Each structure stands twice: as structure tokens, then as C-alpha cells.
Short mmCIF file of C-alpha atoms in Angstrom, two decimals:
data_model
loop_
_atom_site.label_atom_id
_atom_site.label_comp_id
_atom_site.label_asym_id
_atom_site.label_seq_id
_atom_site.Cartn_x
_atom_site.Cartn_y
_atom_site.Cartn_z
CA MET A 1 -13.85 -53.87 72.72
CA SER A 2 -17.52 -54.16 73.63
CA SER A 3 -19.76 -51.53 71.56
CA GLN A 4 -20.89 -50.24 74.96
CA VAL A 5 -18.76 -49.34 77.81
CA ARG A 6 -20.70 -48.17 80.97
CA GLY A 7 -19.39 -46.00 83.80
CA GLY A 8 -16.18 -43.94 83.57
CA THR A 9 -13.74 -44.97 80.72
CA ARG A 10 -10.34 -43.49 80.58
CA TRP A 11 -8.43 -43.54 77.22
CA LYS A 12 -4.81 -42.53 77.62
CA ARG A 13 -3.50 -40.20 74.88
CA PHE A 14 -6.62 -40.51 72.83
CA ALA A 15 -6.07 -39.79 69.21
CA VAL A 16 -9.00 -40.01 66.54
CA VAL A 17 -9.31 -39.30 62.82
CA MET A 18 -12.31 -41.24 61.90
CA VAL A 19 -12.99 -42.22 58.34
CA PRO A 20 -16.25 -40.49 57.36
CA SER A 21 -19.18 -42.10 55.45
CA VAL A 22 -21.44 -39.38 54.01
CA ILE A 23 -24.56 -39.34 51.95
CA ALA A 24 -23.40 -36.25 49.93
CA THR A 25 -20.68 -33.48 50.60
CA ALA A 26 -21.65 -31.83 53.68
CA ALA A 27 -22.24 -27.97 54.38
CA VAL A 28 -21.15 -26.72 57.80
CA GLY A 29 -23.68 -24.72 59.54
CA VAL A 30 -22.58 -21.88 61.87
CA GLY A 31 -24.41 -21.18 65.29
CA LEU A 32 -25.21 -17.60 66.30
CA ALA A 33 -26.14 -16.12 69.53
CA GLN A 34 -29.33 -17.48 71.08
CA GLY A 35 -28.67 -20.70 69.25
CA ALA A 36 -30.02 -19.42 66.01
CA LEU A 37 -28.62 -21.22 62.80
CA ALA A 38 -27.38 -19.17 59.93
CA ALA A 39 -26.65 -20.29 56.28
CA SER A 40 -24.15 -22.91 55.84
CA PHE A 41 -20.60 -21.69 54.99
CA SER A 42 -17.58 -22.73 53.01
CA VAL A 43 -14.71 -23.42 54.97
CA SER A 44 -11.32 -21.73 54.35
CA GLY A 45 -8.44 -23.22 52.88
CA GLN A 46 -6.45 -23.05 56.10
CA GLU A 47 -6.54 -25.58 59.03
CA PHE A 48 -6.12 -24.06 62.46
CA LYS A 49 -4.60 -25.49 65.71
CA VAL A 50 -6.17 -25.32 69.13
CA SER A 51 -4.57 -26.22 72.46
CA ALA A 52 -6.12 -26.24 76.08
CA ASP A 53 -5.38 -27.60 79.51
CA GLU A 54 -8.73 -29.07 79.76
CA LEU A 55 -12.02 -29.32 77.93
CA VAL A 56 -15.06 -30.67 79.81
CA GLY A 57 -18.05 -31.24 77.64
CA GLN A 58 -21.61 -32.47 78.25
CA ASP A 59 -23.57 -34.76 75.94
CA PHE A 60 -20.52 -35.46 73.67
CA VAL A 61 -21.19 -36.92 70.22
CA GLN A 62 -18.67 -37.70 67.41
CA TYR A 63 -19.37 -38.89 63.90
CA GLY A 64 -17.64 -38.62 60.36
CA SER A 65 -18.48 -35.90 57.82
CA VAL A 66 -16.72 -33.84 55.19
CA ALA A 67 -15.72 -30.06 55.26
CA THR A 68 -15.77 -28.30 51.84
CA GLY A 69 -14.29 -24.92 50.44
CA LYS A 70 -11.53 -23.59 48.46
CA ASP A 71 -7.89 -23.91 49.04
CA LEU A 72 -5.74 -21.02 49.10
CA LYS A 73 -5.27 -21.11 45.36
CA GLY A 74 -9.15 -20.99 44.96
CA LYS A 75 -9.50 -24.65 44.15
CA ASP A 76 -12.16 -26.78 45.28
CA MET A 77 -11.30 -28.79 48.23
CA ALA A 78 -12.89 -31.38 50.55
CA ALA A 79 -11.43 -32.72 53.79
CA PRO A 80 -12.92 -35.68 55.77
CA VAL A 81 -13.38 -34.75 59.53
CA ALA A 82 -14.49 -36.24 62.79
CA VAL A 83 -17.29 -33.87 63.99
CA SER A 84 -17.21 -33.74 67.84
CA GLY A 85 -20.29 -32.05 69.41
CA PHE A 86 -21.10 -30.97 72.90
CA SER A 87 -24.36 -29.42 74.39
CA GLU A 88 -22.29 -27.51 76.67
CA ALA A 89 -18.38 -27.19 77.27
CA THR A 90 -15.83 -25.33 79.51
CA ILE A 91 -12.50 -24.81 78.31
CA THR A 92 -9.35 -23.81 80.34
CA ASN A 93 -6.38 -22.00 78.95
CA MET A 94 -7.42 -22.05 75.38
CA CYS A 95 -5.01 -21.19 72.49
CA GLN A 96 -5.96 -20.90 68.97
CA SER A 97 -3.56 -20.20 65.94
CA VAL A 98 -3.53 -19.98 62.34
CA VAL A 99 -0.66 -19.29 59.99
CA THR A 100 -0.92 -17.40 56.69
CA PRO A 101 1.97 -18.19 54.63
CA ASP A 102 3.74 -16.33 51.62
CA LEU A 103 2.20 -12.83 52.21
CA PRO A 104 3.20 -10.20 49.63
CA PHE A 105 5.64 -7.18 50.41
CA GLY A 106 8.29 -9.43 52.02
CA LEU A 107 6.08 -10.09 55.06
CA GLY A 108 6.58 -14.13 54.88
CA SER A 109 4.47 -15.84 57.30
CA ILE A 110 2.12 -14.31 59.67
CA THR A 111 0.67 -16.12 62.87
CA LEU A 112 -2.78 -15.09 64.24
CA GLN A 113 -2.79 -16.34 67.80
CA LEU A 114 -5.81 -16.04 70.14
CA ASN A 115 -5.77 -16.73 73.89
CA ALA A 116 -8.66 -17.12 76.35
CA GLY A 117 -9.84 -18.46 79.56
CA THR A 118 -6.38 -17.96 80.97
CA GLY A 119 -7.59 -16.59 84.49
CA LYS A 120 -10.06 -17.62 86.88
CA ASP A 121 -13.06 -17.76 84.42
CA LYS A 122 -13.04 -20.60 81.70
CA VAL A 123 -14.08 -20.30 78.05
CA TYR A 124 -17.74 -21.32 77.70
CA ALA A 125 -19.49 -22.83 74.73
CA LYS A 126 -23.09 -23.88 74.05
CA ASP A 127 -24.04 -26.06 71.23
CA LEU A 128 -20.38 -26.55 70.31
CA TYR A 129 -19.49 -28.46 67.02
CA LEU A 130 -15.75 -29.09 65.98
CA ASP A 131 -14.73 -30.17 62.61
CA VAL A 132 -11.46 -32.24 63.56
CA SER A 133 -8.91 -33.65 61.55
CA GLN A 134 -6.58 -34.69 64.39
CA LEU A 135 -6.85 -34.78 68.09
CA ASP A 136 -4.49 -35.81 70.82
CA ALA A 137 -5.44 -35.70 74.52
CA ASP A 138 -5.78 -37.63 77.78
CA ALA A 139 -9.59 -38.60 77.88
CA GLU A 140 -12.09 -39.72 80.24
CA PHE A 141 -15.75 -40.53 79.23
CA THR A 142 -18.80 -41.14 81.39
CA ASN A 143 -21.25 -43.71 80.05
CA ILE A 144 -19.86 -44.07 76.57
CA ASP A 145 -21.50 -45.80 73.64
CA ILE A 146 -19.28 -46.80 70.68
CA GLY A 147 -20.69 -47.81 67.33
CA VAL A 148 -23.98 -46.08 67.40
CA ALA A 149 -25.72 -45.31 64.04
CA ALA A 150 -25.09 -41.70 63.66
CA GLY A 151 -28.92 -41.18 62.70
CA SER A 152 -30.01 -42.43 66.13
CA LEU A 153 -27.58 -40.31 68.22
CA LYS A 154 -30.48 -38.03 69.14
CA THR A 155 -33.72 -40.12 68.67
CA ASP A 156 -32.95 -42.81 71.05
CA LYS A 157 -31.30 -40.71 73.78
CA PRO A 158 -32.97 -37.95 75.51
CA GLY A 159 -30.74 -34.96 75.66
CA SER A 160 -28.38 -35.84 72.74
CA ILE A 161 -27.59 -33.05 70.52
CA GLY A 162 -27.27 -35.46 67.49
CA ILE A 163 -25.84 -34.42 64.09
CA GLN A 164 -25.18 -30.82 63.70
CA PRO A 165 -28.29 -28.97 62.33
CA GLY A 166 -28.03 -27.81 58.81
CA THR A 167 -25.29 -30.65 57.86
CA GLN A 168 -25.28 -34.06 56.36
CA ALA A 169 -23.83 -37.44 57.52
CA ASN A 170 -24.64 -40.86 56.84
CA PRO A 171 -27.40 -41.84 59.27
CA TYR A 172 -26.18 -45.41 59.30
CA GLY A 173 -22.52 -44.52 59.64
CA PHE A 174 -20.34 -45.12 62.70
CA SER A 175 -20.56 -42.67 65.76
CA GLN A 176 -20.06 -42.43 69.43
CA ARG A 177 -21.60 -40.63 72.39
CA ALA A 178 -21.08 -40.16 76.17
CA ASP A 179 -22.70 -38.18 78.78
CA VAL A 180 -19.51 -36.30 79.67
CA ALA A 181 -16.17 -35.99 77.97
CA LYS A 182 -13.15 -34.78 79.99
CA LEU A 183 -10.15 -33.97 77.78
CA SER A 184 -7.02 -32.98 79.37
CA ASP A 185 -3.59 -31.57 77.63
CA VAL A 186 -5.62 -31.07 74.39
CA ARG A 187 -3.77 -30.73 70.94
CA GLN A 188 -6.19 -30.39 68.09
CA GLN A 189 -6.03 -29.43 64.33
CA ALA A 190 -9.48 -28.34 62.89
CA TRP A 191 -11.13 -27.00 59.81
CA ALA A 192 -14.09 -25.16 61.49
CA THR A 193 -15.73 -24.59 65.13
CA THR A 194 -19.23 -23.41 65.47
CA ALA A 195 -21.26 -22.78 68.48
CA GLY A 196 -24.53 -21.26 69.57
CA THR A 197 -22.72 -19.17 72.27
CA PHE A 198 -19.14 -18.77 72.71
CA LYS A 199 -17.84 -16.68 75.79
CA LEU A 200 -14.21 -15.93 75.76
CA PRO A 201 -12.87 -14.30 79.07
CA ASP A 202 -9.39 -12.69 79.15
CA LEU A 203 -9.48 -12.74 75.32
CA SER A 204 -6.12 -11.68 73.75
CA LEU A 205 -5.62 -11.67 69.95
CA LYS A 206 -2.25 -10.92 68.60
CA LEU A 207 -0.30 -11.00 65.22
CA HIS A 208 3.12 -12.50 65.17
CA LYS A 209 5.62 -12.37 62.41
CA GLY A 210 6.85 -15.95 61.33
CA VAL A 211 5.22 -19.25 62.59
CA LYS A 212 4.25 -19.08 66.26
CA GLU A 213 1.56 -21.90 66.63
CA CYS A 214 0.05 -22.95 69.94
CA TYR A 215 1.85 -26.25 69.78
#
């Protein structure tokens, strides 16, 4: 495969878990309203699942990093992630779920499930970064570059969002970028999501007894 593919490129059942190459263990920054960057945070010891009918993102970037935090027993943990970033993204029919197991008082497992963008208005995110451990989707990219040095994502292409501010990744490590990424039938497992702005029309959040994940 050429390191650069121009025009529209369609990858059927795109699945990626990139092996990260980092300078040091990364701290993950969180974007607040108006794009202000708060202090970095430690990820929880629970991965969560996200599904969507469609995600359309502008100025797509992806590179390897490490999410760090504590597991559910309070022990240090570190997980390799593929960080996917977009300057803007719209999401149709989004579902997010996380399962908390072994609760006391005989409650067993409880699933928190969030749904949004189920009506005429789509979920909207600005300066969106996803710390992904697995992603399956039908994918189409416009003007994709594969094998870019992560440190040059932003410097040699105007408009690119580059590595997430406040985090670390090897500037010489593998990355890829595209002007537009269109993902359909999305099934994603992740450790963290951050955004400068995150609008959730038709928001519904419910607790379910037992395991009731998005997929």
C-alpha cells in the first residue's frame, strides 16, 4: 500500500488497534466548553462501548498513545490506545454504555446507558479526541495520508488538529490523517472521550440491572 492515498478511499469493515510508541506514559487532557483545556486526568478502570449509525469527522488524525489510571481494585494500570481526533464531528444515533460489575447489597452488575442524536438533530462535537482500544466500522476517507510522523500532523498541514494538547506521543511514531472520515455502523471500545464542545440532542440516560450494552 502506498503511504499516501489521494481522493476517496473506502475500507470495508475497518478495524484498528494501533501499537503505540510513546516518549513517556501519556496524561489525557479534557476539553471544556469554549475549547479551554483543563488539567489532565487519570482514566477510570472501566472501558466503555459506543455505537453509532454514522460518524462524519473533519480533519481526522490518528496516532498511538497510552491511557493511564487505576483499575477497579485501585492498582496502577496503563492501556495502549489509538487516539482518533477530529476538528469537528457529527454523530447519528449514538449509544454509550458502561457496565459496573459486582455491586454490593446483591445488586450484581449495573449498566449505565446513554443515547443521543436519535431524532432529526445529530450529536455535535468540536475538538473531539477518542482513546480507542478497538474500532469496527465501514469507513471512507477523503485525501488520506498513511504513515505520517505524528509530530508533523499539525505543522505541515494547515487545519490539522495534531496531537491532543496536554498529552504526549512519540513525534516520530506512526500516524495517519485525512480531510474527512466517514464511519458507518460504528462499534467502538474506548477508555476516554474528550471534546471542547459536545452537544447531545435527545439525551437519554438510564440505569439497567444486569448487562445491557450498546452492542
